[in-house]
Tab-separated table of C-alpha atoms and ligand atoms in Angstrom:
chain	number	residue	atom	x	y	z
A	1	MET	CA	0.084	0.031	-0.012
A	2	GLN	CA	1.259	3.473	-0.850
A	3	LYS	CA	2.082	5.593	2.191
A	4	LYS	CA	0.115	8.832	2.577
A	5	ARG	CA	2.105	11.779	1.429
A	6	ILE	CA	3.150	14.350	4.157
A	7	TYR	CA	3.653	17.848	3.106
A	8	LEU	CA	6.125	19.859	5.367
A	9	ASP	CA	6.955	22.708	2.953
A	10	TYR	CA	4.308	25.426	3.824
A	11	ALA	CA	6.894	28.227	3.573
A	12	ALA	CA	7.169	27.457	-0.193
A	13	ALA	CA	3.480	26.961	-1.040
A	14	THR	CA	0.309	26.222	0.665
A	15	PRO	CA	-2.786	24.410	-0.606
A	16	VAL	CA	-5.820	26.557	-1.292
A	17	ASP	CA	-8.281	26.389	1.653
A	18	PRO	CA	-11.483	24.828	0.362
A	19	ARG	CA	-13.364	27.888	1.746
A	20	VAL	CA	-11.061	30.142	-0.346
A	21	TYR	CA	-11.687	28.002	-3.452
A	22	LYS	CA	-15.407	28.220	-2.938
A	23	ALA	CA	-15.203	31.945	-2.700
A	24	MET	CA	-13.171	32.285	-5.898
A	25	GLU	CA	-15.260	29.869	-8.063
A	26	PRO	CA	-17.880	32.230	-9.332
A	27	TYR	CA	-15.294	34.745	-10.563
A	28	PHE	CA	-13.955	32.408	-13.275
A	29	ALA	CA	-16.873	31.909	-15.564
A	30	GLU	CA	-20.028	33.644	-14.228
A	31	GLN	CA	-18.635	36.906	-12.790
A	32	PHE	CA	-16.003	37.308	-15.332
A	33	GLY	CA	-16.288	41.030	-15.989
A	34	ASN	CA	-13.426	43.525	-16.176
A	35	PRO	CA	-13.643	45.700	-12.942
A	36	GLY	CA	-12.909	48.798	-15.114
A	37	SER	CA	-16.196	48.307	-17.192
A	38	LEU	CA	-19.179	50.415	-16.345
A	39	HIS	CA	-21.813	47.779	-16.915
A	40	SER	CA	-23.206	45.360	-14.406
A	41	PHE	CA	-20.612	42.607	-15.073
A	42	GLY	CA	-17.794	45.254	-14.447
A	43	GLN	CA	-19.570	46.442	-11.364
A	44	ARG	CA	-19.859	43.116	-9.718
A	45	ALA	CA	-16.295	42.330	-10.504
A	46	SER	CA	-15.215	45.737	-9.162
A	47	ALA	CA	-17.341	45.221	-5.939
A	48	ALA	CA	-15.602	41.877	-5.393
A	49	VAL	CA	-12.097	43.463	-5.659
A	50	PHE	CA	-13.237	46.324	-3.439
A	51	THR	CA	-14.365	43.892	-0.657
A	52	ALA	CA	-11.035	41.918	-0.854
A	53	ARG	CA	-9.251	45.363	-0.633
A	54	GLN	CA	-11.182	46.332	2.499
A	55	THR	CA	-10.358	42.880	3.938
A	56	VAL	CA	-6.726	43.315	3.468
A	57	ALA	CA	-6.710	46.906	4.497
A	58	ALA	CA	-8.571	45.972	7.752
A	59	ALA	CA	-5.988	43.292	8.554
A	60	LEU	CA	-3.246	45.923	8.331
A	61	GLY	CA	-5.147	48.728	9.914
A	62	ALA	CA	-4.771	50.598	6.649
A	63	HIS	CA	-7.025	52.610	4.383
A	64	TYR	CA	-8.360	50.560	1.490
A	65	GLN	CA	-6.767	52.814	-1.048
A	66	GLU	CA	-3.373	52.028	0.474
A	67	ILE	CA	-3.576	48.417	-0.711
A	68	ILE	CA	-2.031	47.764	-4.021
A	69	PHE	CA	-2.848	44.474	-5.626
A	70	THR	CA	0.012	42.792	-7.555
A	71	ALA	CA	0.543	39.377	-9.214
A	72	SER	CA	2.979	38.190	-6.541
A	73	ALA	CA	4.985	39.065	-3.514
A	74	THR	CA	8.013	39.302	-5.960
A	75	GLU	CA	6.320	42.086	-7.831
A	76	ALA	CA	5.260	43.911	-4.652
A	77	ASN	CA	8.866	43.739	-3.412
A	78	ASN	CA	10.263	45.065	-6.765
A	79	LEU	CA	7.633	47.906	-6.567
A	80	ALA	CA	8.670	48.744	-3.056
A	81	LEU	CA	12.291	49.179	-3.817
A	82	SER	CA	12.258	50.485	-7.319
A	83	GLY	CA	9.234	52.647	-6.649
A	84	ALA	CA	10.745	54.236	-3.623
A	85	VAL	CA	14.042	54.971	-5.395
A	86	ALA	CA	12.161	56.554	-8.329
A	87	GLY	CA	9.792	58.346	-5.812
A	88	LEU	CA	12.602	60.005	-3.843
A	89	PRO	CA	13.266	63.460	-5.507
A	90	ALA	CA	16.817	63.807	-6.674
A	91	ARG	CA	18.901	66.254	-4.911
A	92	GLY	CA	21.490	66.635	-7.682
A	93	GLY	CA	25.170	67.340	-7.196
A	94	GLN	CA	28.011	65.050	-6.682
A	95	GLY	CA	27.757	62.264	-4.196
A	96	SER	CA	24.178	62.479	-4.016
A	97	LYS	CA	23.359	58.933	-4.952
A	98	LYS	CA	19.973	57.561	-3.576
A	99	LYS	CA	20.535	54.949	-1.009
A	100	ILE	CA	18.829	51.660	-0.317
A	101	ILE	CA	19.421	49.647	2.773
A	102	ILE	CA	18.579	46.056	3.017
A	103	SER	CA	19.677	43.023	5.278
A	104	ALA	CA	21.829	40.242	4.113
A	105	ILE	CA	19.094	37.674	4.563
A	106	GLU	CA	16.316	39.149	2.397
A	107	HIS	CA	14.404	37.056	-0.175
A	108	GLU	CA	15.947	37.060	-3.803
A	109	SER	CA	13.245	39.241	-4.885
A	110	VAL	CA	14.616	42.042	-2.688
A	111	LEU	CA	18.278	41.099	-3.057
A	112	ASN	CA	18.200	41.108	-6.862
A	113	THR	CA	16.099	44.236	-7.203
A	114	ALA	CA	18.691	46.073	-4.984
A	115	LYS	CA	21.511	44.651	-7.200
A	116	GLU	CA	19.686	45.913	-10.268
A	117	LEU	CA	19.184	49.311	-8.695
A	118	LYS	CA	22.876	49.517	-7.904
A	119	LYS	CA	23.699	48.850	-11.490
A	120	ARG	CA	21.427	51.881	-12.357
A	121	GLY	CA	23.341	54.154	-9.886
A	122	ALA	CA	21.826	53.618	-6.444
A	123	GLU	CA	23.931	53.009	-3.419
A	124	VAL	CA	23.031	49.782	-1.788
A	125	ILE	CA	24.226	48.906	1.750
A	126	VAL	CA	23.595	45.460	3.121
A	127	ILE	CA	23.251	45.142	6.857
A	128	PRO	CA	24.692	41.948	8.446
A	129	VAL	CA	22.947	39.760	10.907
A	130	SER	CA	24.009	38.103	14.155
A	131	LYS	CA	24.528	34.328	14.234
A	132	GLU	CA	20.972	33.959	15.508
A	133	GLY	CA	19.792	35.667	12.266
A	134	ILE	CA	18.901	39.110	13.808
A	135	VAL	CA	19.744	42.331	11.829
A	136	ASP	CA	22.543	44.421	13.401
A	137	LEU	CA	20.855	47.454	14.685
A	138	LYS	CA	23.956	49.465	15.323
A	139	LYS	CA	25.174	48.902	11.715
A	140	LEU	CA	21.695	50.012	10.544
A	141	LYS	CA	21.762	53.026	12.555
A	142	ALA	CA	25.253	53.969	11.263
A	143	ALA	CA	24.107	53.476	7.686
A	144	LEU	CA	20.857	55.573	7.907
A	145	THR	CA	20.993	58.943	6.224
A	146	LYS	CA	18.323	61.368	4.880
A	147	ASP	CA	19.169	60.447	1.340
A	148	THR	CA	18.122	56.876	1.991
A	149	ALA	CA	15.089	56.199	-0.136
A	150	VAL	CA	14.105	52.908	1.438
A	151	VAL	CA	15.066	50.467	4.108
A	152	SER	CA	13.944	46.951	3.344
A	153	ILE	CA	14.153	44.353	6.272
A	154	MET	CA	11.884	41.356	6.190
A	155	TYR	CA	9.494	40.688	9.077
A	156	ALA	CA	10.132	37.010	9.343
A	157	ASN	CA	12.769	34.953	7.261
A	158	ASN	CA	11.509	32.414	5.002
A	159	GLU	CA	14.359	29.846	5.687
A	160	THR	CA	14.785	30.087	9.337
A	161	GLY	CA	11.477	31.724	10.440
A	162	VAL	CA	13.568	34.273	12.544
A	163	VAL	CA	11.545	37.447	13.317
A	164	GLU	CA	13.295	40.813	13.007
A	165	PRO	CA	12.788	43.619	15.511
A	166	ILE	CA	10.664	45.686	13.080
A	167	GLU	CA	9.408	48.227	15.751
A	168	LYS	CA	12.999	49.047	16.842
A	169	ILE	CA	14.019	49.365	13.216
A	170	ALA	CA	11.068	51.689	12.542
A	171	LYS	CA	12.174	53.927	15.479
A	172	LEU	CA	15.640	54.231	13.925
A	173	VAL	CA	14.234	55.086	10.505
A	174	ARG	CA	12.049	57.780	12.181
A	175	GLU	CA	14.963	59.396	13.722
A	176	VAL	CA	16.426	60.257	10.414
A	177	ARG	CA	13.266	60.903	8.475
A	178	GLY	CA	12.871	64.234	6.813
A	179	ALA	CA	9.551	66.136	6.166
A	180	ASN	CA	9.367	64.361	2.796
A	181	GLN	CA	8.502	60.910	4.271
A	182	TYR	CA	11.777	59.282	3.307
A	183	PRO	CA	13.381	56.987	4.172
A	184	LEU	CA	10.559	54.690	3.758
A	185	LEU	CA	10.469	51.516	5.720
A	186	HIS	CA	9.538	48.502	3.831
A	187	THR	CA	9.102	44.980	5.280
A	188	ASP	CA	8.361	41.706	3.540
A	189	ALA	CA	5.730	40.173	5.713
A	190	VAL	CA	5.032	37.219	3.393
A	191	GLN	CA	5.914	34.513	5.910
A	192	ALA	CA	4.985	36.573	9.210
A	193	PHE	CA	1.428	37.455	8.276
A	194	GLN	CA	0.033	34.043	8.954
A	195	TYR	CA	1.250	34.039	12.521
A	196	LEU	CA	2.042	37.684	13.691
A	197	PRO	CA	-0.091	40.685	13.919
A	198	CYS	CA	0.683	43.098	11.061
A	199	GLN	CA	-0.819	46.415	12.102
A	200	VAL	CA	1.253	49.012	10.157
A	201	ASP	CA	0.859	51.924	12.494
A	202	GLU	CA	1.922	49.829	15.439
A	203	LEU	CA	4.817	48.426	13.630
A	204	GLY	CA	5.853	51.836	12.155
A	205	ILE	CA	5.815	50.472	8.606
A	206	ASP	CA	5.434	52.401	5.315
A	207	LEU	CA	5.414	49.620	2.838
A	208	LEU	CA	4.481	46.011	3.431
A	209	THR	CA	4.446	42.904	1.173
A	210	LEU	CA	1.923	40.071	1.343
A	211	SER	CA	1.408	37.039	-0.725
A	212	SER	CA	-1.697	34.982	-1.177
A	213	GLN	CA	-0.075	31.715	-2.089
A	214	LYS	CA	1.650	31.476	1.374
A	215	ILE	CA	-1.557	31.816	3.359
A	216	CYS	CA	-3.740	29.127	1.824
A	217	GLY	CA	-4.914	31.502	-0.947
A	218	PRO	CA	-4.337	31.138	-4.759
A	219	LYS	CA	-1.073	31.843	-6.637
A	220	GLY	CA	-1.201	34.954	-8.794
A	221	ALA	CA	-1.960	37.513	-6.137
A	222	GLY	CA	0.117	39.595	-3.822
A	223	ALA	CA	-0.274	43.041	-2.360
A	224	LEU	CA	1.862	46.034	-1.344
A	225	TYR	CA	0.553	48.321	1.464
A	226	VAL	CA	1.741	51.888	0.584
A	227	ARG	CA	1.317	54.549	3.264
A	228	SER	CA	0.007	57.672	1.669
A	229	LYS	CA	-0.634	61.182	2.566
A	230	THR	CA	-3.829	62.966	1.974
A	231	LYS	CA	-4.564	66.596	0.892
A	232	GLY	CA	-8.268	67.283	0.463
A	233	VAL	CA	-9.644	64.360	-1.573
A	234	ASN	CA	-6.318	63.541	-3.097
A	235	ARG	CA	-4.010	60.864	-1.926
A	236	PHE	CA	-0.159	61.035	-2.477
A	237	TYR	CA	1.945	57.900	-2.613
A	238	PRO	CA	5.718	58.031	-2.144
A	239	VAL	CA	6.505	55.308	-4.654
A	240	ALA	CA	6.406	55.479	-8.436
A	241	PRO	CA	4.786	52.645	-10.445
A	242	LEU	CA	6.670	49.908	-12.311
A	243	LEU	CA	3.856	49.207	-14.773
A	244	LEU	CA	2.110	52.000	-16.662
A	245	GLY	CA	-1.272	51.563	-18.578
A	246	GLY	CA	-4.811	52.013	-17.544
A	247	GLY	CA	-4.103	53.462	-14.130
A	248	GLN	CA	-5.426	50.719	-12.039
A	249	GLU	CA	-4.540	50.177	-8.405
A	250	GLN	CA	-4.255	53.956	-7.755
A	251	GLY	CA	-2.119	54.263	-10.824
A	252	LEU	CA	0.668	52.270	-9.023
A	253	ARG	CA	0.035	48.918	-10.815
A	254	SER	CA	-1.765	49.173	-14.229
A	255	GLY	CA	-3.308	46.037	-15.745
A	256	THR	CA	-6.711	44.533	-15.378
A	257	GLU	CA	-7.186	43.105	-11.956
A	258	ASN	CA	-6.820	39.249	-11.439
A	259	VAL	CA	-10.435	39.111	-9.967
A	260	PRO	CA	-10.591	35.445	-9.008
A	261	ALA	CA	-7.143	35.547	-7.457
A	262	ILE	CA	-7.739	38.705	-5.555
A	263	VAL	CA	-11.161	37.426	-4.262
A	264	GLY	CA	-9.264	34.239	-3.036
A	265	PHE	CA	-6.687	36.356	-1.457
A	266	GLY	CA	-9.284	38.421	0.496
A	267	ALA	CA	-10.981	35.287	1.560
A	268	ALA	CA	-7.508	33.703	2.671
A	269	VAL	CA	-6.701	36.879	4.616
A	270	GLU	CA	-10.110	36.840	6.347
A	271	LEU	CA	-9.388	33.183	7.548
A	272	VAL	CA	-5.930	34.153	8.636
A	273	GLU	CA	-7.385	36.834	10.797
A	274	LYS	CA	-9.835	34.354	12.331
A	275	LEU	CA	-7.465	31.537	12.989
A	276	ARG	CA	-4.013	33.220	13.666
A	277	SER	CA	-3.805	32.796	17.309
A	278	THR	CA	-5.160	29.334	17.604
A	279	GLU	CA	-3.150	28.244	14.616
A	280	ALA	CA	-0.018	29.660	16.052
A	281	LEU	CA	-0.402	27.733	19.257
A	282	ARG	CA	-1.244	24.512	17.526
A	283	VAL	CA	1.448	24.489	14.946
A	284	TYR	CA	4.048	25.537	17.701
A	285	ALA	CA	2.988	22.434	19.680
A	286	LEU	CA	3.523	20.200	16.658
A	287	ARG	CA	6.754	21.771	15.812
A	288	GLU	CA	8.115	21.183	19.230
A	289	GLU	CA	6.997	17.564	19.046
A	290	LEU	CA	8.834	17.139	15.723
A	291	TRP	CA	11.963	18.621	17.024
A	292	LYS	CA	11.833	16.388	20.151
A	293	GLY	CA	11.448	13.330	17.950
A	294	ILE	CA	14.331	14.434	15.654
A	295	LYS	CA	16.655	14.937	18.573
A	296	LYS	CA	15.891	11.461	20.090
A	297	LEU	CA	16.738	10.002	16.563
A	298	PHE	CA	19.773	12.182	15.961
A	299	PRO	CA	20.996	13.665	19.306
A	300	LYS	CA	23.588	15.679	17.524
A	301	ALA	CA	21.125	17.503	15.335
A	302	GLN	CA	21.244	21.385	15.792
A	303	ARG	CA	18.731	24.102	15.053
A	304	ASN	CA	19.587	27.164	13.011
A	305	GLY	CA	18.416	30.575	14.030
A	306	ASP	CA	17.228	32.448	17.143
A	307	LEU	CA	14.922	30.062	19.170
A	308	LYS	CA	12.792	32.741	20.845
A	309	ASN	CA	12.187	35.141	18.091
A	310	ARG	CA	10.860	32.826	15.559
A	311	LEU	CA	7.750	31.796	13.710
A	312	PRO	CA	5.901	28.901	15.309
A	313	ASN	CA	5.805	26.790	12.177
A	314	ASN	CA	9.450	26.734	11.223
A	315	LEU	CA	12.046	24.097	11.947
A	316	ASN	CA	15.395	24.626	10.364
A	317	PHE	CA	18.138	22.197	11.416
A	318	TYR	CA	21.335	20.439	10.589
A	319	ILE	CA	22.410	16.824	11.332
A	320	PRO	CA	26.153	16.663	11.391
A	321	GLY	CA	27.358	14.060	9.081
A	322	VAL	CA	24.209	13.773	7.002
A	323	SER	CA	23.862	15.318	3.551
A	324	GLY	CA	20.873	17.673	3.446
A	325	GLU	CA	20.313	16.822	-0.193
A	326	GLU	CA	20.399	13.041	0.317
A	327	LEU	CA	18.062	13.322	3.324
A	328	LEU	CA	15.509	15.480	1.337
A	329	VAL	CA	15.501	12.999	-1.652
A	330	ALA	CA	15.294	9.921	0.802
A	331	LEU	CA	12.372	11.586	2.468
A	332	ASP	CA	10.663	12.246	-0.801
A	333	LEU	CA	10.885	8.700	-1.662
A	334	GLN	CA	9.188	8.063	1.711
A	335	GLY	CA	6.455	10.433	0.594
A	336	VAL	CA	7.694	13.295	2.715
A	337	ALA	CA	8.072	16.819	1.195
A	338	VAL	CA	10.674	19.093	2.963
A	339	SER	CA	12.983	21.773	1.662
A	340	SER	CA	16.671	22.588	1.947
A	341	GLY	CA	17.237	26.310	1.791
A	342	SER	CA	14.547	28.371	0.254
A	343	ALA	CA	12.254	26.911	-2.425
A	344	CYS	CA	13.137	29.533	-4.890
A	345	THR	CA	16.754	28.547	-4.795
A	346	ALA	CA	16.300	24.930	-4.009
A	347	ARG	CA	17.296	23.711	-7.386
A	348	SER	CA	20.647	25.538	-7.124
A	349	ILE	CA	23.461	23.796	-5.345
A	350	ASP	CA	24.716	26.896	-3.575
A	351	PRO	CA	24.729	26.834	0.263
A	352	SER	CA	21.824	28.971	1.750
A	353	HIS	CA	22.734	32.710	1.581
A	354	VAL	CA	20.786	33.072	4.823
A	355	LEU	CA	22.811	30.481	6.759
A	356	VAL	CA	26.055	31.840	5.288
A	357	ALA	CA	25.189	35.379	6.455
A	358	MET	CA	24.509	33.846	9.912
A	359	GLY	CA	28.055	32.736	10.036
A	360	GLN	CA	27.436	29.125	9.474
A	361	ASP	CA	30.157	27.251	7.557
A	362	LYS	CA	29.364	26.143	4.130
A	363	VAL	CA	28.886	22.488	4.904
A	364	ARG	CA	26.192	23.296	7.448
A	365	ALA	CA	24.635	25.928	5.232
A	366	LYS	CA	24.452	23.357	2.299
A	367	ASN	CA	23.252	20.468	4.563
A	368	SER	CA	20.435	22.116	6.594
A	369	LEU	CA	16.870	21.209	6.141
A	370	ARG	CA	13.708	23.266	6.569
A	371	LEU	CA	10.531	21.856	7.771
A	372	SER	CA	7.634	24.363	7.631
A	373	LEU	CA	4.119	23.429	9.028
A	374	GLY	CA	0.812	24.701	8.039
A	375	ARG	CA	-3.049	24.773	8.479
A	376	MET	CA	-3.389	21.258	7.327
A	377	THR	CA	-0.595	19.624	9.135
A	378	SER	CA	-1.935	17.188	11.624
A	379	ARG	CA	-0.411	15.393	14.721
A	380	GLN	CA	-0.809	12.077	12.888
A	381	GLU	CA	1.623	13.600	10.144
A	382	VAL	CA	4.111	14.492	12.769
A	383	VAL	CA	4.049	10.901	14.114
A	384	ASP	CA	4.294	9.383	10.743
A	385	PHE	CA	7.086	11.583	9.593
A	386	LEU	CA	9.135	10.640	12.790
A	387	GLY	CA	8.394	6.974	11.814
A	388	ARG	CA	9.613	7.417	8.357
A	389	LEU	CA	12.858	9.267	9.537
A	390	ARG	CA	13.531	6.442	11.946
A	391	ILE	CA	13.605	4.041	8.930
A	392	LEU	CA	16.029	6.358	7.141
A	393	LYS	CA	18.242	6.652	10.093
A	394	GLY	CA	20.079	3.202	9.371
A	395	ILE	CA	20.546	4.051	5.868
A	396	LEU	CA	21.931	7.665	6.183
A	397	THR	CA	24.235	7.226	9.151
B	1	PLP	N1	9.304	37.029	0.164
B	1	PLP	C1	9.423	35.910	0.916
B	1	PLP	C2	9.825	36.120	2.365
B	1	PLP	C3	9.150	34.528	0.367
B	1	PLP	O1	9.131	33.551	1.192
B	1	PLP	C4	8.757	34.537	-1.011
B	1	PLP	C5	8.486	33.249	-1.488
B	1	PLP	O2	9.077	32.239	-1.107
B	1	PLP	C6	8.585	35.649	-1.614
B	1	PLP	C7	8.998	36.917	-1.177
B	1	PLP	C8	8.218	35.642	-3.148
B	1	PLP	O3	7.057	35.182	-3.469
B	1	PLP	P1	6.453	34.763	-4.836
B	1	PLP	O4	7.524	33.885	-5.434
B	1	PLP	O5	5.105	34.248	-4.509
B	1	PLP	O6	6.456	35.923	-5.571
């Protein structure tokens, strides 16, 4: 009999919650209108997008016009960085490059956008992290100047689950902020949103990235929260658009809205809001049980990253003498899906840039595994996983 498959890679992708799927269904064939059309088909689509926008805005404590829907978190991160650099007025004169500050452990969509902006003339400063994976606040403070367009530090890391001190970072940014709203503080909350409150005013955030596909919503939808200023009925945004066209999404992201995906995203956000605290406790208990079981089988196994400031669903660890890649493949043959490094770079053989930035040697960085739990993870799966790992122990050591 084939073993039931066990999925422990929720940081890479999540299944669509059936409630989300149901909410989306009418918007494929029945309610297929273009939200920009004036007739009733368009109005229904527009109303559905509006409801989703309000739901996302409420989850962040934002105004609905501050939510810019995108096709992915990658696009939202690109818009945050490139848009902030383009939005900051040039001062002119020599040595007046616009500055971007990021951490060494950001997702590739931030790292590579910063790299590209550097090629185009921006100054990029990369802030190191401690061996626990926490951003060095002293170095950040020293790097911050008024000509910084944007500081981008993720809320929680996708590989280790380590949570960054965003409120402290926001305080540092405010200390140098000029009357013109810059530097902006951007945080990639793609992994954090599911388990941590993301009220932008409390965090002191100006730009915040979300992804639908990491919260049991569909692929093809992301969002960037953009803090705006109002003057009369007008709203002013501190970022410039990447995509120009019909002026959708407050002019910051032209292109016909992906209505089914946005409706699904809204429904997924609503569920997260309802389930966040109970799910956080539930997956935490399962994660701890997993770790206890792994330690029993492999007493030399070690966890990567800060143990206190960490998402409850993430377990990133290393077993000395065991190849991470071999273990991943062996587990896959046992019907278990886990990840080595982050999914987006899993096909590359480079060691994880996150673990290297944390000062881990290349062997450990290459051989660490990430297990990430989620809404559909059950206690039985944890027990079964440990049973299958026990079978592999004899083969791998
Ligand atoms: N940011 C973080 C922290 C992520 O984990 C991911 C995906 O793994 C992304 C951004 C990019 O998401 P997407 O590939 O859906 O654009």
